[in-house]
PDB file of C-alpha atoms in Angstrom:
ATOM      1  CA  UNK F  28      -7.312   4.855 -10.736  1.00  0.00           C
ATOM      2  CA  UNK F  29      -8.172   1.401 -11.972  1.00  0.00           C
ATOM      3  CA  UNK F  30      -7.391  -1.961 -10.395  1.00  0.00           C
ATOM      4  CA  UNK F  31      -4.983  -3.904 -12.556  1.00  0.00           C
ATOM      5  CA  UNK F  32      -6.836  -7.180 -12.101  1.00  0.00           C
ATOM      6  CA  UNK F  33      -4.117  -8.812 -10.033  1.00  0.00           C
ATOM      7  CA  UNK F  34      -1.955  -8.270  -7.008  1.00  0.00           C
ATOM      8  CA  UNK F  35       0.245  -5.223  -6.965  1.00  0.00           C
ATOM      9  CA  UNK F  36      -0.090  -1.443  -6.948  1.00  0.00           C
ATOM     10  CA  UNK F  37      -1.326   0.248 -10.062  1.00  0.00           C
ATOM     11  CA  UNK F  38      -0.206   3.781  -9.158  1.00  0.00           C
ATOM     12  CA  UNK F  39       3.070   5.298  -8.042  1.00  0.00           C
ATOM     13  CA  UNK F  40       1.820   8.879  -8.102  1.00  0.00           C
ATOM     14  CA  UNK F  41      -1.319   9.022  -5.952  1.00  0.00           C
ATOM     15  CA  UNK F  42      -1.618   8.554  -2.206  1.00  0.00           C
ATOM     16  CA  UNK F  43      -5.214   7.535  -1.640  1.00  0.00           C
ATOM     17  CA  UNK F  44      -6.908   6.968   1.718  1.00  0.00           C
ATOM     18  CA  UNK F  45     -10.507   5.854   2.206  1.00  0.00           C
ATOM     19  CA  UNK F  46     -12.858   5.852   5.196  1.00  0.00           C
ATOM     20  CA  UNK F  47     -15.478   3.108   5.235  1.00  0.00           C
ATOM     21  CA  UNK F  48     -17.721   1.239   7.647  1.00  0.00           C
ATOM     22  CA  UNK F  49     -17.354  -2.000   5.580  1.00  0.00           C
ATOM     23  CA  UNK F  50     -20.968  -2.768   6.359  1.00  0.00           C
ATOM     24  CA  UNK F  51     -21.751  -4.715   3.165  1.00  0.00           C
ATOM     25  CA  UNK F  52     -20.578  -8.266   2.345  1.00  0.00           C
ATOM     26  CA  UNK F  53     -17.119  -8.273   0.760  1.00  0.00           C
ATOM     27  CA  UNK F  54     -16.255 -11.055  -1.664  1.00  0.00           C
ATOM     28  CA  UNK F  55     -12.634 -12.343  -1.586  1.00  0.00           C
ATOM     29  CA  UNK F  56     -12.062 -11.246  -5.176  1.00  0.00           C
ATOM     30  CA  UNK F  57     -13.256  -7.761  -4.365  1.00  0.00           C
ATOM     31  CA  UNK F  58     -10.907  -7.693  -1.371  1.00  0.00           C
ATOM     32  CA  UNK F  59      -8.042  -8.481  -3.744  1.00  0.00           C
ATOM     33  CA  UNK F  60      -9.130  -5.677  -6.051  1.00  0.00           C
ATOM     34  CA  UNK F  61      -9.007  -3.257  -3.100  1.00  0.00           C
ATOM     35  CA  UNK F  62      -5.499  -4.424  -2.286  1.00  0.00           C
ATOM     36  CA  UNK F  63      -4.345  -4.136  -5.914  1.00  0.00           C
ATOM     37  CA  UNK F  64      -6.002  -0.761  -6.504  1.00  0.00           C
ATOM     38  CA  UNK F  65      -3.144   1.339  -5.172  1.00  0.00           C
ATOM     39  CA  UNK F  66      -5.031   2.324  -2.010  1.00  0.00           C
ATOM     40  CA  UNK F  67      -2.538   3.349   0.658  1.00  0.00           C
ATOM     41  CA  UNK F  68      -4.756   3.443   3.738  1.00  0.00           C
ATOM     42  CA  UNK F  69      -8.184   2.156   4.753  1.00  0.00           C
ATOM     43  CA  UNK F  70      -9.853   3.420   7.936  1.00  0.00           C
ATOM     44  CA  UNK F  71     -12.666   1.119   9.065  1.00  0.00           C
ATOM     45  CA  UNK F  72     -15.148   2.704  11.439  1.00  0.00           C
ATOM     46  CA  UNK F  73     -15.953   0.236  14.223  1.00  0.00           C
ATOM     47  CA  UNK F  74     -17.462   2.186  17.098  1.00  0.00           C
ATOM     48  CA  UNK F  75     -18.022  -0.669  19.490  1.00  0.00           C
ATOM     49  CA  UNK F  76     -16.443  -3.989  20.443  1.00  0.00           C
ATOM     50  CA  UNK F  77     -19.830  -5.521  21.120  1.00  0.00           C
ATOM     51  CA  UNK F  78     -22.904  -5.644  18.902  1.00  0.00           C
ATOM     52  CA  UNK F  79     -25.074  -3.841  21.460  1.00  0.00           C
ATOM     53  CA  UNK F  80     -22.743  -0.829  21.592  1.00  0.00           C
ATOM     54  CA  UNK F  81     -21.758  -0.914  17.914  1.00  0.00           C
ATOM     55  CA  UNK F  82     -25.356  -0.713  16.694  1.00  0.00           C
ATOM     56  CA  UNK F  83     -26.188   2.315  18.828  1.00  0.00           C
ATOM     57  CA  UNK F  84     -24.020   4.449  16.531  1.00  0.00           C
ATOM     58  CA  UNK F  85     -24.008   2.291  13.385  1.00  0.00           C
ATOM     59  CA  UNK F  86     -27.753   1.751  13.380  1.00  0.00           C
ATOM     60  CA  UNK F  87     -28.684  -1.503  11.647  1.00  0.00           C
ATOM     61  CA  UNK F  88     -25.042  -2.534  11.364  1.00  0.00           C
ATOM     62  CA  UNK F  89     -23.668  -6.041  11.873  1.00  0.00           C
ATOM     63  CA  UNK F  90     -20.384  -6.027  13.788  1.00  0.00           C
ATOM     64  CA  UNK F  91     -19.597  -9.654  12.943  1.00  0.00           C
ATOM     65  CA  UNK F  92     -19.892  -8.892   9.205  1.00  0.00           C
ATOM     66  CA  UNK F  93     -17.580  -5.875   9.475  1.00  0.00           C
ATOM     67  CA  UNK F  94     -14.924  -7.873  11.330  1.00  0.00           C
ATOM     68  CA  UNK F  95     -15.129 -10.672   8.787  1.00  0.00           C
ATOM     69  CA  UNK F  96     -14.595  -8.130   6.029  1.00  0.00           C
ATOM     70  CA  UNK F  97     -11.486  -6.903   7.852  1.00  0.00           C
ATOM     71  CA  UNK F  98     -10.168 -10.477   7.953  1.00  0.00           C
ATOM     72  CA  UNK F  99     -10.806 -10.882   4.219  1.00  0.00           C
ATOM     73  CA  UNK F 100      -8.797  -7.751   3.481  1.00  0.00           C
ATOM     74  CA  UNK F 101      -5.931  -8.936   5.681  1.00  0.00           C
ATOM     75  CA  UNK F 102      -5.978 -12.312   3.921  1.00  0.00           C
ATOM     76  CA  UNK F 103      -5.973 -10.611   0.524  1.00  0.00           C
ATOM     77  CA  UNK F 104      -2.900  -8.581   1.516  1.00  0.00           C
ATOM     78  CA  UNK F 105      -1.152 -11.794   2.568  1.00  0.00           C
ATOM     79  CA  UNK F 106      -2.004 -13.557  -0.713  1.00  0.00           C
ATOM     80  CA  UNK F 107      -0.727 -10.596  -2.676  1.00  0.00           C
ATOM     81  CA  UNK F 108       2.340 -10.140  -0.502  1.00  0.00           C
ATOM     82  CA  UNK F 109       1.356  -6.482  -0.186  1.00  0.00           C
ATOM     83  CA  UNK F 110       2.067  -4.046   2.634  1.00  0.00           C
ATOM     84  CA  UNK F 111      -0.782  -1.809   1.515  1.00  0.00           C
ATOM     85  CA  UNK F 112      -3.375  -0.689   2.191  1.00  0.00           C
ATOM     86  CA  UNK F 113      -2.558   0.073   5.808  1.00  0.00           C
ATOM     87  CA  UNK F 114      -5.607  -1.193   7.725  1.00  0.00           C
ATOM     88  CA  UNK F 115      -6.845   0.896  10.652  1.00  0.00           C
ATOM     89  CA  UNK F 116      -9.702   0.308  13.054  1.00  0.00           C
ATOM     90  CA  UNK F 117     -11.242   3.681  13.878  1.00  0.00           C
ATOM     91  CA  UNK F 118     -13.063   3.934  17.189  1.00  0.00           C
ATOM     92  CA  UNK F 119     -14.839   7.188  18.077  1.00  0.00           C
ATOM     93  CA  UNK F 120     -15.498   7.260  21.809  1.00  0.00           C
ATOM     94  CA  UNK F 121     -18.788   8.493  23.258  1.00  0.00           C
ATOM     95  CA  UNK F 122     -20.466   8.047  26.617  1.00  0.00           C
ATOM     96  CA  UNK F 123     -22.331   4.968  25.389  1.00  0.00           C
ATOM     97  CA  UNK F 124     -19.315   3.043  24.078  1.00  0.00           C
ATOM     98  CA  UNK F 125     -16.258   4.308  25.958  1.00  0.00           C
ATOM     99  CA  UNK F 126     -16.277   1.198  28.168  1.00  0.00           C
ATOM    100  CA  UNK F 127     -15.360  -0.811  25.039  1.00  0.00           C
ATOM    101  CA  UNK F 128     -12.025   0.993  24.560  1.00  0.00           C
ATOM    102  CA  UNK F 129      -9.856  -1.731  26.122  1.00  0.00           C
ATOM    103  CA  UNK F 130     -11.629  -4.420  24.100  1.00  0.00           C
ATOM    104  CA  UNK F 131     -10.984  -2.397  20.933  1.00  0.00           C
ATOM    105  CA  UNK F 132      -7.248  -2.528  21.604  1.00  0.00           C
ATOM    106  CA  UNK F 133      -7.511  -6.307  21.938  1.00  0.00           C
ATOM    107  CA  UNK F 134      -9.665  -6.582  18.815  1.00  0.00           C
ATOM    108  CA  UNK F 135      -7.267  -4.510  16.714  1.00  0.00           C
ATOM    109  CA  UNK F 136      -4.404  -6.750  17.818  1.00  0.00           C
ATOM    110  CA  UNK F 137      -6.308  -9.908  16.885  1.00  0.00           C
ATOM    111  CA  UNK F 138      -7.075  -8.517  13.424  1.00  0.00           C
ATOM    112  CA  UNK F 139      -3.521  -7.238  12.892  1.00  0.00           C
ATOM    113  CA  UNK F 140      -4.823  -3.695  12.437  1.00  0.00           C
ATOM    114  CA  UNK F 141      -3.796  -0.363  13.864  1.00  0.00           C
ATOM    115  CA  UNK F 142      -6.216   1.319  16.255  1.00  0.00           C
ATOM    116  CA  UNK F 143      -7.184   4.965  15.868  1.00  0.00           C
ATOM    117  CA  UNK F 144      -9.095   6.046  18.973  1.00  0.00           C
ATOM    118  CA  UNK F 145     -10.356   9.540  19.661  1.00  0.00           C
ATOM    119  CA  UNK F 146     -13.227  11.371  21.320  1.00  0.00           C
ATOM    120  CA  UNK F 147     -16.409  12.102  19.421  1.00  0.00           C
ATOM    121  CA  UNK F 148     -18.261  15.424  19.277  1.00  0.00           C
ATOM    122  CA  UNK F 149     -21.878  15.729  20.394  1.00  0.00           C
ATOM    123  CA  UNK F 150     -24.663  18.330  20.299  1.00  0.00           C
ATOM    124  CA  UNK F 151     -24.447  20.538  23.364  1.00  0.00           C
ATOM    125  CA  UNK F 152     -21.951  20.125  26.164  1.00  0.00           C
ATOM    126  CA  UNK F 153     -18.900  17.901  25.910  1.00  0.00           C
ATOM    127  CA  UNK F 154     -19.780  14.408  27.178  1.00  0.00           C
ATOM    128  CA  UNK F 155     -16.247  13.996  28.612  1.00  0.00           C
ATOM    129  CA  UNK F 156     -16.102  17.054  30.832  1.00  0.00           C
ATOM    130  CA  UNK F 157     -13.111  15.773  32.815  1.00  0.00           C
ATOM    131  CA  UNK F 158     -11.051  15.669  29.629  1.00  0.00           C
ATOM    132  CA  UNK F 159      -9.921  12.051  29.952  1.00  0.00           C
ATOM    133  CA  UNK F 160     -10.125  11.515  26.194  1.00  0.00           C
ATOM    134  CA  UNK F 161      -8.614  13.469  23.333  1.00  0.00           C
ATOM    135  CA  UNK F 162     -10.140  14.663  20.069  1.00  0.00           C
ATOM    136  CA  UNK F 163      -8.435  13.664  16.806  1.00  0.00           C
ATOM    137  CA  UNK F 164      -7.225  17.243  16.441  1.00  0.00           C
ATOM    138  CA  UNK F 165      -7.242  20.371  18.546  1.00  0.00           C
ATOM    139  CA  UNK F 166      -8.142  23.898  17.349  1.00  0.00           C
ATOM    140  CA  UNK F 167      -5.142  25.979  16.340  1.00  0.00           C
ATOM    141  CA  UNK F 168      -5.078  29.605  15.065  1.00  0.00           C
ATOM    142  CA  UNK F 169      -4.353  29.089  11.369  1.00  0.00           C
ATOM    143  CA  UNK F 170      -6.351  29.931   8.235  1.00  0.00           C
ATOM    144  CA  UNK F 171      -8.948  27.284   7.381  1.00  0.00           C
ATOM    145  CA  UNK F 172      -7.450  24.523   5.217  1.00  0.00           C
ATOM    146  CA  UNK F 173     -10.750  24.066   3.407  1.00  0.00           C
ATOM    147  CA  UNK F 174     -10.686  27.559   1.919  1.00  0.00           C
ATOM    148  CA  UNK F 175      -7.279  27.135   0.311  1.00  0.00           C
ATOM    149  CA  UNK F 176      -6.374  23.477   0.001  1.00  0.00           C
ATOM    150  CA  UNK F 177      -9.298  21.052   0.534  1.00  0.00           C
ATOM    151  CA  UNK F 178     -12.477  20.890  -1.519  1.00  0.00           C
ATOM    152  CA  UNK F 179     -15.740  19.272  -0.469  1.00  0.00           C
ATOM    153  CA  UNK F 180     -18.258  18.555  -3.232  1.00  0.00           C
ATOM    154  CA  UNK F 181     -21.690  17.014  -2.647  1.00  0.00           C
ATOM    155  CA  UNK F 182     -23.271  14.472  -4.943  1.00  0.00           C
ATOM    156  CA  UNK F 183     -25.919  17.072  -5.915  1.00  0.00           C
ATOM    157  CA  UNK F 184     -23.191  19.327  -7.318  1.00  0.00           C
ATOM    158  CA  UNK F 185     -23.053  21.698  -4.352  1.00  0.00           C
ATOM    159  CA  UNK F 186     -19.600  22.941  -3.392  1.00  0.00           C
ATOM    160  CA  UNK F 187     -19.432  23.203   0.387  1.00  0.00           C
ATOM    161  CA  UNK F 188     -17.200  25.575   2.372  1.00  0.00           C
ATOM    162  CA  UNK F 189     -16.026  22.666   4.538  1.00  0.00           C
ATOM    163  CA  UNK F 190     -17.258  19.363   5.917  1.00  0.00           C
ATOM    164  CA  UNK F 191     -19.167  21.187   8.672  1.00  0.00           C
ATOM    165  CA  UNK F 192     -21.880  22.710   6.442  1.00  0.00           C
ATOM    166  CA  UNK F 193     -25.331  21.149   6.714  1.00  0.00           C
ATOM    167  CA  UNK F 194     -27.538  23.421   4.572  1.00  0.00           C
ATOM    168  CA  UNK F 195     -27.572  23.925   0.808  1.00  0.00           C
ATOM    169  CA  UNK F 196     -28.059  27.634   1.411  1.00  0.00           C
ATOM    170  CA  UNK F 197     -24.515  27.713   2.803  1.00  0.00           C
ATOM    171  CA  UNK F 198     -22.994  26.208  -0.349  1.00  0.00           C
ATOM    172  CA  UNK F 199     -20.318  28.255  -2.063  1.00  0.00           C
ATOM    173  CA  UNK F 200     -21.717  27.433  -5.487  1.00  0.00           C
ATOM    174  CA  UNK F 201     -23.272  24.779  -7.645  1.00  0.00           C
ATOM    175  CA  UNK F 202     -21.585  22.670 -10.308  1.00  0.00           C
ATOM    176  CA  UNK F 203     -23.931  21.654 -13.106  1.00  0.00           C
ATOM    177  CA  UNK F 204     -24.208  17.870 -13.183  1.00  0.00           C
ATOM    178  CA  UNK F 205     -25.674  18.037 -16.685  1.00  0.00           C
ATOM    179  CA  UNK F 206     -25.065  20.601 -19.450  1.00  0.00           C
ATOM    180  CA  UNK F 207     -28.760  21.521 -19.435  1.00  0.00           C
ATOM    181  CA  UNK F 208     -28.890  22.157 -15.687  1.00  0.00           C
ATOM    182  CA  UNK F 209     -28.416  25.459 -13.908  1.00  0.00           C
ATOM    183  CA  UNK F 210     -25.079  25.943 -12.238  1.00  0.00           C
ATOM    184  CA  UNK F 211     -21.456  26.754 -12.910  1.00  0.00           C
ATOM    185  CA  UNK F 212     -19.798  24.753 -15.645  1.00  0.00           C
ATOM    186  CA  UNK F 213     -16.537  24.172 -13.781  1.00  0.00           C
ATOM    187  CA  UNK F 214     -15.293  23.721 -10.260  1.00  0.00           C
ATOM    188  CA  UNK F 215     -12.681  26.408 -10.911  1.00  0.00           C
ATOM    189  CA  UNK F 216     -15.360  29.085 -11.374  1.00  0.00           C
ATOM    190  CA  UNK F 217     -16.867  28.230  -7.969  1.00  0.00           C
ATOM    191  CA  UNK F 218     -13.487  27.909  -6.223  1.00  0.00           C
ATOM    192  CA  UNK F 219     -12.517  31.376  -7.468  1.00  0.00           C
ATOM    193  CA  UNK F 220     -15.996  32.834  -7.073  1.00  0.00           C
ATOM    194  CA  UNK F 221     -17.314  35.595  -4.830  1.00  0.00           C
ATOM    195  CA  UNK F 222     -18.323  33.441  -1.837  1.00  0.00           C
ATOM    196  CA  UNK F 223     -14.949  31.742  -1.582  1.00  0.00           C
ATOM    197  CA  UNK F 224     -13.180  35.070  -2.079  1.00  0.00           C
ATOM    198  CA  UNK F 225     -15.228  36.647   0.747  1.00  0.00           C
ATOM    199  CA  UNK F 226     -14.476  33.740   3.069  1.00  0.00           C
ATOM    200  CA  UNK F 227     -10.743  34.074   2.451  1.00  0.00           C
ATOM    201  CA  UNK F 228     -10.917  37.848   2.866  1.00  0.00           C
ATOM    202  CA  UNK F 229     -12.410  37.408   6.369  1.00  0.00           C
ATOM    203  CA  UNK F 230      -8.996  36.146   7.459  1.00  0.00           C
ATOM    204  CA  UNK F 231      -7.504  39.531   6.598  1.00  0.00           C
ATOM    205  CA  UNK F 232     -10.375  41.591   7.969  1.00  0.00           C
ATOM    206  CA  UNK F 233     -13.550  40.101   9.478  1.00  0.00           C
ATOM    207  CA  UNK F 234     -15.927  42.780   8.333  1.00  0.00           C
ATOM    208  CA  UNK F 235     -18.443  43.315   5.562  1.00  0.00           C
ATOM    209  CA  UNK F 236     -21.968  44.204   4.597  1.00  0.00           C
ATOM    210  CA  UNK F 237     -24.961  42.604   6.276  1.00  0.00           C
ATOM    211  CA  UNK F 238     -25.182  39.913   3.593  1.00  0.00           C
ATOM    212  CA  UNK F 239     -21.494  39.044   4.075  1.00  0.00           C
ATOM    213  CA  UNK F 240     -21.963  38.835   7.848  1.00  0.00           C
ATOM    214  CA  UNK F 241     -24.547  36.088   7.228  1.00  0.00           C
ATOM    215  CA  UNK F 242     -21.911  34.052   5.379  1.00  0.00           C
ATOM    216  CA  UNK F 243     -21.257  30.756   7.184  1.00  0.00           C
ATOM    217  CA  UNK F 244     -17.545  31.555   7.447  1.00  0.00           C
ATOM    218  CA  UNK F 245     -17.979  35.025   8.999  1.00  0.00           C
ATOM    219  CA  UNK F 246     -18.723  33.836  12.544  1.00  0.00           C
ATOM    220  CA  UNK F 247     -17.068  30.457  12.193  1.00  0.00           C
ATOM    221  CA  UNK F 248     -14.960  29.796  15.316  1.00  0.00           C
ATOM    222  CA  UNK F 249     -11.912  29.242  13.070  1.00  0.00           C
ATOM    223  CA  UNK F 250     -12.322  32.714  11.567  1.00  0.00           C
ATOM    224  CA  UNK F 251     -12.967  34.360  14.940  1.00  0.00           C
ATOM    225  CA  UNK F 252     -10.043  32.520  16.538  1.00  0.00           C
ATOM    226  CA  UNK F 253      -7.647  33.655  13.809  1.00  0.00           C
ATOM    227  CA  UNK F 254      -8.844  37.266  14.220  1.00  0.00           C
ATOM    228  CA  UNK F 255      -8.137  37.035  17.966  1.00  0.00           C
ATOM    229  CA  UNK F 256      -4.750  35.456  17.233  1.00  0.00           C
ATOM    230  CA  UNK F 257      -3.731  38.330  14.936  1.00  0.00           C
ATOM    231  CA  UNK F 258      -4.706  40.834  17.644  1.00  0.00           C
ATOM    232  CA  UNK F 259      -2.817  38.780  20.214  1.00  0.00           C
ATOM    233  CA  UNK F 260       0.319  38.784  18.085  1.00  0.00           C
ATOM    234  CA  UNK F 261       0.012  42.536  17.487  1.00  0.00           C
ATOM    235  CA  UNK F 262       0.135  43.028  21.261  1.00  0.00           C
ATOM    236  CA  UNK F 263       3.340  40.993  21.437  1.00  0.00           C
ATOM    237  CA  UNK F 264       1.781  37.710  22.505  1.00  0.00           C
ATOM    238  CA  UNK F 265       2.986  34.265  21.524  1.00  0.00           C
ATOM    239  CA  UNK F 266       1.414  30.879  20.840  1.00  0.00           C
ATOM    240  CA  UNK F 267       2.414  29.760  24.347  1.00  0.00           C
ATOM    241  CA  UNK F 268       0.191  32.354  26.053  1.00  0.00           C
ATOM    242  CA  UNK F 269      -2.673  32.393  23.539  1.00  0.00           C
ATOM    243  CA  UNK F 270      -6.061  31.104  24.705  1.00  0.00           C
ATOM    244  CA  UNK F 271      -7.681  29.307  21.780  1.00  0.00           C
ATOM    245  CA  UNK F 272     -11.086  29.703  23.411  1.00  0.00           C
ATOM    246  CA  UNK F 273     -12.738  26.719  21.719  1.00  0.00           C
ATOM    247  CA  UNK F 274     -12.773  22.971  21.862  1.00  0.00           C
ATOM    248  CA  UNK F 275     -13.470  20.834  18.818  1.00  0.00           C
ATOM    249  CA  UNK F 276     -16.918  20.194  20.304  1.00  0.00           C
ATOM    250  CA  UNK F 277     -17.559  23.964  20.407  1.00  0.00           C
ATOM    251  CA  UNK F 278     -16.623  24.332  16.763  1.00  0.00           C
ATOM    252  CA  UNK F 279     -18.780  21.397  15.679  1.00  0.00           C
ATOM    253  CA  UNK F 280     -21.736  22.834  17.598  1.00  0.00           C
ATOM    254  CA  UNK F 281     -21.427  26.138  15.717  1.00  0.00           C
ATOM    255  CA  UNK F 282     -22.226  24.277  12.507  1.00  0.00           C
ATOM    256  CA  UNK F 283     -24.789  21.996  14.148  1.00  0.00           C
ATOM    257  CA  UNK F 284     -26.775  24.936  15.558  1.00  0.00           C
ATOM    258  CA  UNK F 285     -26.442  27.190  12.558  1.00  0.00           C
ATOM    259  CA  UNK F 286     -29.481  27.764  10.377  1.00  0.00           C
ATOM    260  CA  UNK F 287     -29.315  30.259   7.484  1.00  0.00           C
ATOM    261  CA  UNK F 288     -32.149  32.749   7.769  1.00  0.00           C
ATOM    262  CA  UNK F 289     -33.614  31.673   4.405  1.00  0.00           C
ATOM    263  CA  UNK F 290     -33.063  27.927   4.865  1.00  0.00           C
ATOM    264  CA  UNK F 291     -35.692  25.278   5.162  1.00  0.00           C
ATOM    265  CA  UNK F 292     -35.295  23.219   8.299  1.00  0.00           C
ATOM    266  CA  UNK F 293     -33.633  20.244   6.674  1.00  0.00           C
ATOM    267  CA  UNK F 294     -30.131  18.894   6.705  1.00  0.00           C
ATOM    268  CA  UNK F 295     -28.606  17.550   3.502  1.00  0.00           C
ATOM    269  CA  UNK F 296     -28.159  13.799   3.526  1.00  0.00           C
ATOM    270  CA  UNK F 297     -26.430  13.261   0.164  1.00  0.00           C
ATOM    271  CA  UNK F 298     -22.914  11.864  -0.097  1.00  0.00           C
ATOM    272  CA  UNK F 299     -19.809  14.014  -0.438  1.00  0.00           C
ATOM    273  CA  UNK F 300     -16.422  13.819  -2.086  1.00  0.00           C
ATOM    274  CA  UNK F 301     -13.471  15.480  -0.392  1.00  0.00           C
ATOM    275  CA  UNK F 302     -10.173  16.192  -2.150  1.00  0.00           C
ATOM    276  CA  UNK F 303      -7.050  17.766  -0.725  1.00  0.00           C
ATOM    277  CA  UNK F 304      -4.446  19.563  -2.774  1.00  0.00           C
ATOM    278  CA  UNK F 305      -1.177  17.599  -2.592  1.00  0.00           C
ATOM    279  CA  UNK F 306       1.603  19.222  -0.596  1.00  0.00           C
ATOM    280  CA  UNK F 307       4.695  19.739  -2.785  1.00  0.00           C
TER     281      UNK F 307
END
């Protein structure tokens, strides 16, 4: 997708959404290029209505700069007479910033943006044990969308099973970034390869050899939950009386605490690209 150099959408076929923290200076002409690019939705992560709370999560960030960038984008939309991209403020609530929630509603209104507010996950126990705040999604007993419809590819060429994987040893395969490098030549060969096939098979029967049981997807709460759901349905149970057994925080902690037995103690820090198969 290429900006057309002026105001107006350049694509009628793609629905593109982007998450950003808008932490770098944004020139007015660049703001117009964003508006004219065909982007449908922009989620701007602003996890605090005050600098002192914002910088606890966005370390080194400048809240005033981010808000000014939001104003520039809104002004560019007005100049172009465009209804897109839809501009959202995204506020992830934690113990340290939850007191800013009311101010975030006010701030979103002043900027003319929509507010997306949900509870954040943390290592260990849920910080909101009384359940006053809601996660963006709740666990449901369905096959993992990442194994059939959403791909996550790291900038080093690693194809991840989902966005929860932290270690390269859990990658499903490697795409060669250069013809002379080791790795699969195409994404298709990884997507249809043995590790992806095993992960999908676990949703039919969660069993396998010792090596397969070490697969990141084998004990994933999503896989275990679906196995329990199938057993529940076989006994005549329904969704209404099924106990999911996990919170989103529990699922996140499975990945956070996981360490492959051959892995070095390091988490990958490279960037990732995520693509979802369009729904017909």
